[in-house]
Coordinates of C-alpha atoms in Angstrom, one line a residue:
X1 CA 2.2 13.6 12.4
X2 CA 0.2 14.8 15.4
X3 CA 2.8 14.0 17.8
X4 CA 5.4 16.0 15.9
X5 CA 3.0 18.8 15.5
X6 CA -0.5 18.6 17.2
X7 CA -1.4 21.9 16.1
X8 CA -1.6 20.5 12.3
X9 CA -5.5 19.0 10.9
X10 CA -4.8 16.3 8.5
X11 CA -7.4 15.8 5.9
X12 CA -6.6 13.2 3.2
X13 CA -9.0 13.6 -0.2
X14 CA -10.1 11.3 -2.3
X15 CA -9.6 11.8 -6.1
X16 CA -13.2 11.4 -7.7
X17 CA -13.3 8.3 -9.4
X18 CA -11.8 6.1 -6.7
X19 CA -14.5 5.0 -4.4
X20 CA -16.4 7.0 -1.9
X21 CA -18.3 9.3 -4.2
X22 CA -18.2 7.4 -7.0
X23 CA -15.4 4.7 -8.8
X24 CA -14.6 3.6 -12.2
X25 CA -15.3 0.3 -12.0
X26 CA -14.7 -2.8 -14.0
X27 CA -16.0 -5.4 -12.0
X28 CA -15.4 -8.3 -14.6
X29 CA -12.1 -7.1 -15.2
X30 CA -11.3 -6.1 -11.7
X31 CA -12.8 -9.9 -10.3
X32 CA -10.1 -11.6 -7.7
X33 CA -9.8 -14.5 -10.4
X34 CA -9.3 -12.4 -13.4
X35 CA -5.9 -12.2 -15.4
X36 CA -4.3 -9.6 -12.8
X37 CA -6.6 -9.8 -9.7
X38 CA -8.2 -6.6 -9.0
X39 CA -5.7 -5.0 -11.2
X40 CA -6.7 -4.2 -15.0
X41 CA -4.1 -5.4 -17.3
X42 CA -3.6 -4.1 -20.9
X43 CA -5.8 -7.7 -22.4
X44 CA -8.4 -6.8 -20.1
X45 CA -8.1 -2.7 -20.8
X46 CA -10.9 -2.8 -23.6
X47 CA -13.6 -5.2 -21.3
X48 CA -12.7 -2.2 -18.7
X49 CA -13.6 0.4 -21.3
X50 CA -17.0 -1.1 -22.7
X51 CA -18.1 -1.5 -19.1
X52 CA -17.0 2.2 -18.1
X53 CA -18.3 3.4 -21.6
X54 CA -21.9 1.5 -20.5
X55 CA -22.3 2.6 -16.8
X56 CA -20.9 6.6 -17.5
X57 CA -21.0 7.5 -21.3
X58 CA -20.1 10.8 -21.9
X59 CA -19.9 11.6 -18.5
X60 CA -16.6 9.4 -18.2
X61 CA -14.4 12.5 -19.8
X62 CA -15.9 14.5 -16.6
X63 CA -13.1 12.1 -14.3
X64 CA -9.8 14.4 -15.0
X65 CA -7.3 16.1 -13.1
X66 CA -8.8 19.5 -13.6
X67 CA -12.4 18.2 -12.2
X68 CA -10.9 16.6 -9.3
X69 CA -8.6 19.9 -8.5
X70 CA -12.0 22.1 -8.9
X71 CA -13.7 19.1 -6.4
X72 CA -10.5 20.5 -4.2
X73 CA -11.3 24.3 -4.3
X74 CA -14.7 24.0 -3.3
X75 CA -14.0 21.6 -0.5
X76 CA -11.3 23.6 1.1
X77 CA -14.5 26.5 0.3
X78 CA -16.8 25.2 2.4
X79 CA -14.9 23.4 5.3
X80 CA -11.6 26.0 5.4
X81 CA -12.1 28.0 9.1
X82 CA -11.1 31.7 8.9
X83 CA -8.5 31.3 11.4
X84 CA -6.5 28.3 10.3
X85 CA -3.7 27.9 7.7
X86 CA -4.4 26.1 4.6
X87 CA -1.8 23.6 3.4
X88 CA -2.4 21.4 0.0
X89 CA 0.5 18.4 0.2
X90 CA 0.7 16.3 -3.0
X91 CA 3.2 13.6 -3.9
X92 CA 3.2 11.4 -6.9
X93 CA 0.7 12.3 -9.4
X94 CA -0.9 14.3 -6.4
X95 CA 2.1 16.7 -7.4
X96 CA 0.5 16.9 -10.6
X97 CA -3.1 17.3 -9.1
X98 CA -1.8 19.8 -7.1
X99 CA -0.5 21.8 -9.6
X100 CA -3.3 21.7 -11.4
X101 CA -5.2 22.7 -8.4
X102 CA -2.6 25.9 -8.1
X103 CA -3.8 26.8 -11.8
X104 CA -7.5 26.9 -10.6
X105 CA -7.5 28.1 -7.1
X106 CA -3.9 30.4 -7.8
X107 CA -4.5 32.4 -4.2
X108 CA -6.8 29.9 -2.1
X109 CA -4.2 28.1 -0.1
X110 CA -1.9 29.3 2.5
X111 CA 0.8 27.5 0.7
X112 CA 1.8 24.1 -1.1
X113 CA 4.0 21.4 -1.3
X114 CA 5.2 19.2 -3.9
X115 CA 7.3 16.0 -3.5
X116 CA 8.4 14.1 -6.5
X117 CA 7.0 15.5 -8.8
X118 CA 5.2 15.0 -11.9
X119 CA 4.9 18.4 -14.3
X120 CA 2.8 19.5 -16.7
X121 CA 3.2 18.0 -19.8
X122 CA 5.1 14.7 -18.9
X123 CA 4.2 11.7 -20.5
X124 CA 4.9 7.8 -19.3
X125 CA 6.4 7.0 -22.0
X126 CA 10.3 7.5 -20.7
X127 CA 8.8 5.7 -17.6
X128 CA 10.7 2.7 -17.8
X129 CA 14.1 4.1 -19.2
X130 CA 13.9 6.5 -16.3
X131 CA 13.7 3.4 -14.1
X132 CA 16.6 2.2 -15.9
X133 CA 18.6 5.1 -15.7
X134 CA 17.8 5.6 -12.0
X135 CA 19.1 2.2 -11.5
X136 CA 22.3 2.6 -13.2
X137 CA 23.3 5.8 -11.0
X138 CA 22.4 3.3 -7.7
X139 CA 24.5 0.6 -8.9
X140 CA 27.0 3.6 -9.6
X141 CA 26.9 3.9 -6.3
X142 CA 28.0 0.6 -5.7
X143 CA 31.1 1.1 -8.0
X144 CA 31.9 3.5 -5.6
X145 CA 31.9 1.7 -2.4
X146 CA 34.5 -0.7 -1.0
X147 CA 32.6 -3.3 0.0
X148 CA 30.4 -3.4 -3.0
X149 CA 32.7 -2.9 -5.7
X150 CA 34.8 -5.7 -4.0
X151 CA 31.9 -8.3 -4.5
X152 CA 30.9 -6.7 -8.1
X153 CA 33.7 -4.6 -9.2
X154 CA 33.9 -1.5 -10.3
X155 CA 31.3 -1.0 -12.7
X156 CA 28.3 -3.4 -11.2
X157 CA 26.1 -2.2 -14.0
X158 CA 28.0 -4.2 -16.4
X159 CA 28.1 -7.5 -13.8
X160 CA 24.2 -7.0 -14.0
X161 CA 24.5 -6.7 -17.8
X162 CA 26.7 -10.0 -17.8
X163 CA 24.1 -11.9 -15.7
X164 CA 21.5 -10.7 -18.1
X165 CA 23.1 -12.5 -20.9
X166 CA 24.0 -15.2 -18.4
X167 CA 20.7 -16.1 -17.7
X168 CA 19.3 -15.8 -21.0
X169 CA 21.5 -18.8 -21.8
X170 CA 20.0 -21.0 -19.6
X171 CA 22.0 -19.7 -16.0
X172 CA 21.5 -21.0 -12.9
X173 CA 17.9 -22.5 -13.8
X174 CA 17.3 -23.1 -9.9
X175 CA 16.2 -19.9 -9.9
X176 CA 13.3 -20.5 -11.9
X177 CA 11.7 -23.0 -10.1
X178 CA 9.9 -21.6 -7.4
X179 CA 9.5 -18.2 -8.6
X180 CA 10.5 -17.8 -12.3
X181 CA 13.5 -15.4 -12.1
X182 CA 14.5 -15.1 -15.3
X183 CA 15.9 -12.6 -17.6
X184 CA 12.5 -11.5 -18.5
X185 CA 11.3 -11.0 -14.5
X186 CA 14.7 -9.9 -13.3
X187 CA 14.2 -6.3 -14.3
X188 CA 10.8 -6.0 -12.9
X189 CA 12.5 -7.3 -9.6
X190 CA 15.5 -5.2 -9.6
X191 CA 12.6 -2.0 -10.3
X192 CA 10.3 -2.9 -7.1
X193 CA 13.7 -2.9 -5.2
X194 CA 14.8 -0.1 -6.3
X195 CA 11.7 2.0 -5.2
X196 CA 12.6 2.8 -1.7
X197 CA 16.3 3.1 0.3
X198 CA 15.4 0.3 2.6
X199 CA 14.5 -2.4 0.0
X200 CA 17.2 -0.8 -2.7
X201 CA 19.9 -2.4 -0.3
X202 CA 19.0 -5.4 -1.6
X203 CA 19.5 -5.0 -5.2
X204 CA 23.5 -5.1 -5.8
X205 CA 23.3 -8.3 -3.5
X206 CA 20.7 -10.0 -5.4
X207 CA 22.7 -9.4 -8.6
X208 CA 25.8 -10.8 -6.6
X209 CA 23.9 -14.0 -5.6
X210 CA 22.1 -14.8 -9.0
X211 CA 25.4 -14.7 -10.8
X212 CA 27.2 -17.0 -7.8
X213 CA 24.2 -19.4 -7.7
X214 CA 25.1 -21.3 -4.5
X215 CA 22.8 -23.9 -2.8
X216 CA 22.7 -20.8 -0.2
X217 CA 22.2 -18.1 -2.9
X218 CA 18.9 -19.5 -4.3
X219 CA 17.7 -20.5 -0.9
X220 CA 18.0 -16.5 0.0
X221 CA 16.8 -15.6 -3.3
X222 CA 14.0 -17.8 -2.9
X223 CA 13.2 -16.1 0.7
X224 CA 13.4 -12.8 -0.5
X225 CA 11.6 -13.1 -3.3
X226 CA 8.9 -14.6 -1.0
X227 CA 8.9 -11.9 1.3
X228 CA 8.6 -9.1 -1.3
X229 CA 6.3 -10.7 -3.9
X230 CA 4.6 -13.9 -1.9
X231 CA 1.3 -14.1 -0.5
X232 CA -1.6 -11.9 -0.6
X233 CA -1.4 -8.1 -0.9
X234 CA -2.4 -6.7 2.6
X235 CA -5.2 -4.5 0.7
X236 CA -7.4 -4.9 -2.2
X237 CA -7.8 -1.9 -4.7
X238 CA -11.1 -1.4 -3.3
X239 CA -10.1 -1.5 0.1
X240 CA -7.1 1.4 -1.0
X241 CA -9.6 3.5 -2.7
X242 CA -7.3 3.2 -6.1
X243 CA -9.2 2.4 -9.8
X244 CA -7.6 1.0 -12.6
X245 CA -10.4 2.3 -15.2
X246 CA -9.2 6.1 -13.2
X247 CA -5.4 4.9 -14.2
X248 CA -6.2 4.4 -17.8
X249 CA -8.7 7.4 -18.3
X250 CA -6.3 10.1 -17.1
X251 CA -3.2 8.7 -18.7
X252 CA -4.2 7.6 -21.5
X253 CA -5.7 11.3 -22.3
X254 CA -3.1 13.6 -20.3
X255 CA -0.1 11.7 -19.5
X256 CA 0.5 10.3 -23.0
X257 CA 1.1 12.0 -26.4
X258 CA -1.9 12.8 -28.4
X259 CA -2.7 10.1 -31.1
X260 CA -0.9 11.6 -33.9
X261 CA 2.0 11.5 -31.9
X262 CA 1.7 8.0 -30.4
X263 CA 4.7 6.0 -30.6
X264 CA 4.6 2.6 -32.1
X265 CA 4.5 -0.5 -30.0
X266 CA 8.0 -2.0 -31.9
X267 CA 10.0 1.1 -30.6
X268 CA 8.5 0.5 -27.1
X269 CA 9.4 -3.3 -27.4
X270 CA 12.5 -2.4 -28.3
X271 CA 13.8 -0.3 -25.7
X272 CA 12.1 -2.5 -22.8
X273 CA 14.8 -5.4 -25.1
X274 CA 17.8 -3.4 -24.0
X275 CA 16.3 -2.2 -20.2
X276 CA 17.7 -4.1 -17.0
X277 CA 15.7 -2.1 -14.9
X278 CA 11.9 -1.5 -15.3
X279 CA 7.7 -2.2 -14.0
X280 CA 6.8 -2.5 -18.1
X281 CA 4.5 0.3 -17.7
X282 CA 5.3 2.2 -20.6
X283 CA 4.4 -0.7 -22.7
X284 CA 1.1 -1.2 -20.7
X285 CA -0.1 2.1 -21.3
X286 CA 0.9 1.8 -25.4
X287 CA -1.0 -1.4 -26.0
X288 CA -4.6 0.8 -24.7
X289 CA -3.5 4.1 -26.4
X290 CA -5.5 3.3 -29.1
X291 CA -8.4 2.0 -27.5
X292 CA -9.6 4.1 -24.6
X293 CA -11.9 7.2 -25.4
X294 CA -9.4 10.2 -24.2
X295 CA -10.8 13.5 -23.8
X296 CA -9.6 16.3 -24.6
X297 CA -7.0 18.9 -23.1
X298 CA -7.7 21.6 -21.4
X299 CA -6.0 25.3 -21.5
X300 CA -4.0 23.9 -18.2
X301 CA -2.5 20.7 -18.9
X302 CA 0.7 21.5 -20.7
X303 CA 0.8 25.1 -18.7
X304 CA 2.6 26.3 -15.0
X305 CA 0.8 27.7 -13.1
X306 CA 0.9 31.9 -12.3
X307 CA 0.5 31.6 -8.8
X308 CA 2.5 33.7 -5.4
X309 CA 2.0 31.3 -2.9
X310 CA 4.8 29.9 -1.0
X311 CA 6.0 26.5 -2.3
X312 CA 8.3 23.9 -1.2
X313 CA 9.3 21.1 -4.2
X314 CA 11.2 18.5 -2.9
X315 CA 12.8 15.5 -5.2
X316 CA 15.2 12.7 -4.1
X317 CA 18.5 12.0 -7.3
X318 CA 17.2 8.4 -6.4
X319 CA 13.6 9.1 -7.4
X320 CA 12.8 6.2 -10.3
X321 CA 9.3 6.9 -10.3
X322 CA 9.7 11.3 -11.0
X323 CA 13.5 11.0 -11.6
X324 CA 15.3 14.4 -10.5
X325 CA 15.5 15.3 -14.7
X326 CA 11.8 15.2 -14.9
X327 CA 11.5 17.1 -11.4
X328 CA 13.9 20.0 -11.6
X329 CA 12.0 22.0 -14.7
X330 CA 8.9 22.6 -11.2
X331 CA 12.1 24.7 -9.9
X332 CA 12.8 26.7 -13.0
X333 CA 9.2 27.2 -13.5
X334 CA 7.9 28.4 -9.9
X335 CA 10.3 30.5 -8.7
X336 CA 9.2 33.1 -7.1
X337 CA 11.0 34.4 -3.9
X338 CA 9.0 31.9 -1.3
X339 CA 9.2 29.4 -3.6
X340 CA 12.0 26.7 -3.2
X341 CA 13.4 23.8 -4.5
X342 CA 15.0 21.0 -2.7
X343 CA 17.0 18.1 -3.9
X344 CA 16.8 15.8 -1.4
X345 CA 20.0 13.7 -2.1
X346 CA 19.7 9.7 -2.2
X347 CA 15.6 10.4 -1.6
X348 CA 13.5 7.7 -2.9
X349 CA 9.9 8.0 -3.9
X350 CA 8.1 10.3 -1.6
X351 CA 11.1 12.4 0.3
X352 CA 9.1 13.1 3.1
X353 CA 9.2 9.6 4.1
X354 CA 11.7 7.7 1.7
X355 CA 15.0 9.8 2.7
X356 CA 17.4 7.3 4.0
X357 CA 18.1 7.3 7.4
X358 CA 21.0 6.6 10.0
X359 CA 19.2 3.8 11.9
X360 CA 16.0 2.5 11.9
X361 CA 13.3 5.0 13.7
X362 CA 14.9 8.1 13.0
X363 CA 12.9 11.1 11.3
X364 CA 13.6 11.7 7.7
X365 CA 15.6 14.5 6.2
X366 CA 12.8 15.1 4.1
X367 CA 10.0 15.0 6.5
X368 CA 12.0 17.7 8.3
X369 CA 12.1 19.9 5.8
X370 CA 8.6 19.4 5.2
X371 CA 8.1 20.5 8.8
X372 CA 9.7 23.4 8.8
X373 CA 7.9 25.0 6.0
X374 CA 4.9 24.0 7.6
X375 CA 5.9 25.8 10.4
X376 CA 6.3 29.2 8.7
X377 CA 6.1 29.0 5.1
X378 CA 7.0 32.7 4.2
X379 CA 10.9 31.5 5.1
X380 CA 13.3 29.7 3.4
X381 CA 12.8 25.9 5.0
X382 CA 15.3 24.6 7.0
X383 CA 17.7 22.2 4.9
X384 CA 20.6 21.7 7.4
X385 CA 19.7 18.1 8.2
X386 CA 20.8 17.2 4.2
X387 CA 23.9 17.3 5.8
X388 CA 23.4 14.3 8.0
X389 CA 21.9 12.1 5.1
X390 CA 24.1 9.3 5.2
X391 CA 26.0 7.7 2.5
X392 CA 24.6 5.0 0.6
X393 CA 25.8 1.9 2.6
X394 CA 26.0 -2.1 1.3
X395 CA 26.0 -4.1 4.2
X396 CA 22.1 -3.7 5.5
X397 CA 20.4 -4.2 8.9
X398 CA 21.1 -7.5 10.2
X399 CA 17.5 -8.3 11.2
X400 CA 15.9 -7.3 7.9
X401 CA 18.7 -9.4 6.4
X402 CA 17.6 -12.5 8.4
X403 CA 14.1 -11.6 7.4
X404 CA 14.9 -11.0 3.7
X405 CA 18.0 -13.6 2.8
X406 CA 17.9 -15.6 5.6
X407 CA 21.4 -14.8 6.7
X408 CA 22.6 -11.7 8.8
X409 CA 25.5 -11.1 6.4
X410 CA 24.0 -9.3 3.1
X411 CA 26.4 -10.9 0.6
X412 CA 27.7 -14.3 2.2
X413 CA 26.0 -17.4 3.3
X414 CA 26.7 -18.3 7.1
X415 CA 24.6 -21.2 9.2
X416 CA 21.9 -18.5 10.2
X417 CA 18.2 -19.5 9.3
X418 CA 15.6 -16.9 9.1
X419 CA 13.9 -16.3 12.0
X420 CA 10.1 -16.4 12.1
X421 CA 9.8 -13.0 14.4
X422 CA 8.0 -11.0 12.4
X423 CA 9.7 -8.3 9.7
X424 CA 11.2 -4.7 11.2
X425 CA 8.7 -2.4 10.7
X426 CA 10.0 -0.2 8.2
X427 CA 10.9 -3.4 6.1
X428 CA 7.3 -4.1 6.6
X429 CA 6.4 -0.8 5.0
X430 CA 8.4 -1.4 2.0
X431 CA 7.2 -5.0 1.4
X432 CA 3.5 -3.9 1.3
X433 CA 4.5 -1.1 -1.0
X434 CA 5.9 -3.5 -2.9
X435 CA 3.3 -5.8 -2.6
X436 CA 0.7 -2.9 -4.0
X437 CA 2.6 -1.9 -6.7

């Protein structure tokens, strides 16, 4: 970022409650040989909560989004220099925290942006089906494309729903044997995939492949499910400054309905049943709604916030984690007349980095846009580049199909073998992120 703009001072904040001040910890639950490494999983949620409950007491209802955008307003108050612009960037649930952040401190910032965006009063429990749905409109996509429909036809959501049923009865059981694919991981595959417009490429192909099930298809699957899910993740939790215990204690008491309104496990099960795309997050957060000690909301969490600053909101239509749906209502809401909102169109996760690109190396769409508020805020940003996003294509880089498949051709087996040079750099990117997740 300083070589596009060396005038900018980047500061990155920690959220309290993920290491540096002070972290949630569950260091039974979060030990390298526990059920889910130094992740927390749903049978290990209550272990989490007893320790957390021990070590902080009441005081664990002081870790919410409202303390950690008041730990915000006082930091920009004591470091902010007269003479400098104040920008707040938040992405993700840093969207949220951001917001939240605009509701305390309404006039303290020079002006804020939001990219994929989570609003006030959403919930994880369409999590998954958003996933799903996000994952038909790609594969819509595909329909819609020569080359793809030709290998899946017209309507490659209803191939994927064949193979589904396929492998349920027993398909192409090589699959299993190295990694497990099955009907039951497939979805969680096709998700991580579909999470950013460089790994996404992959998905139509991989649903192609599993329903052919050639010696050469499984040997690709095999690679590429190595390459995306083998080996260790490049960073512990620790090391990412991320908490588990933080996870649970915010969602569970802002991001979910309130306990008369908690939906039942059965109905959750249910839908995941019928869901060919999903992380199984919404059913991870029901099985601890019960058990973790939520506290309360506060006058902001359901609320927009009354603020004049300049804004830029930016969300990609290919966005499973803050699908566009849950995104545009920041637009209705905030809409003053230097506040805008961008559709970023085939965006991933995180526009400023996750718009697609023409080739490998090129700035994204969205991180232009992003730089040209930052450059004057009070104007309308500059959008012409959405013009040059280019079309969804099915036919992928040749070197990060050697590295992924093993073959240079995306869709058909050839005598290639995969090189051992090591993976393009922005295929790098996307396997860690994958990795993490």
């Amino acid at each position: 970022m300083h070589d596009l703009d060396p005038t900018l001072d980047l500061y990155a904040v920690d959220h309290r409650g993920v290491g540096r001040s002070a972290r949630l910890s569950c260091p039974a639950q979060e030990m390298e040989s526990s059920e889910w490494g130094v992740s927390v999983s749903a049978d290990e949620a209550e272990g989490c909560r007893d320790a957390l409950v021990q070590t902080w007491g009441d005081d664990l209802a002081e870790f919410t989004t409202t303390a950690a955008a008041l730990d915000l307003e006082r930091l920009i108050e004591v470091t902010a220099e007269s003479e400098k612009d104040i920008f707040v960037y938040g992405v993700s649930y840093g969207t949220y925290w951001a917001h939240r952040y605009l509701q305390v401190a309404p006039a303290q910032a020079t002006a804020v942006i939001l990219d994929s965006i989570a609003p006030p009063g959403e919930t994880f429990v369409p999590y998954d089906s958003d996933f799903d749905q996000v994952g038909k409109d790609f594969m819509a996509l595909c329909g819609a494309d020569p080359l793809c429909s030709e290998k899946l036809g017209s309507d490659p959501w209803a191939r994927l729903d064949e193979l589904t049923v396929a492998l349920e009865s027993g398909h192409c059981p090589q699959l299993t044997a190295t990694w497990g694919l099955d009907a039951s991981s497939l979805p969680v595959v096709l998700a991580s995939l579909l999470m950013s417009p460089v790994a996404r490429t992959y998905f139509p192909a991989l649903v192609y492949r599993s329903a052919r099930c050639s010696p050469g298809d499984v040997a690709a699957i095999d690679q590429l499910l190595g390459v995306f899910f083998g080996g260790p993740q490049e960073t512990s939790y620790y090391d990412a400054l991320s908490s588990d215990g933080l996870f649970y204690n915010i969602a569970l008491s802002e991001l979910w309905p309130n306990a008369s309104e908690h939906p039942t496990i059965e109905a959750i099960e249910a839908e995941q049943e019928g869901l060919h795309v999903t992380v199984g997050l919404t059913p991870r957060v029901a099985a601890v709604q019960d058990i973790w000690p939520v506290y309360q909301d506060d006058q902001y969490v359901a609320d927009w916030a009354d603020t004049g600053l300049p804004l830029l909101m930016m969300n990609g239509d290919l966005d499973p984690q803050t699908p566009i749906w849950v995104a545009e209502p920041a637009g209705e809401n905030l809409n003053a007349a230097n506040q805008q909102f961008v559709l970023v169109p085939r965006s991933a996760h995180c526009a400023a980095n996750a718009t697609p690109v023409a080739k490998p190396g090129d700035q994204p769409c969205g991180l232009t846009i992003m730089l040209s508020f930052l450059a004057d805020p009070n104007v309308p940003a500059d959008t012409s580049c959405i013009a040059n996003i280019p079309v969804e294509t099915f036919t992928g880089v040749p070197a990060n199909n050697m590295y992924v498949f093993g073959t240079a051709d995306l869709w058909e087996n050839g005598a290639e073998k995969a090189q051992a040079s090591p993976a393009p750099p922005a295929l790098r990117r996307d396997i860690a992120r994958t990795r993490r997740w």
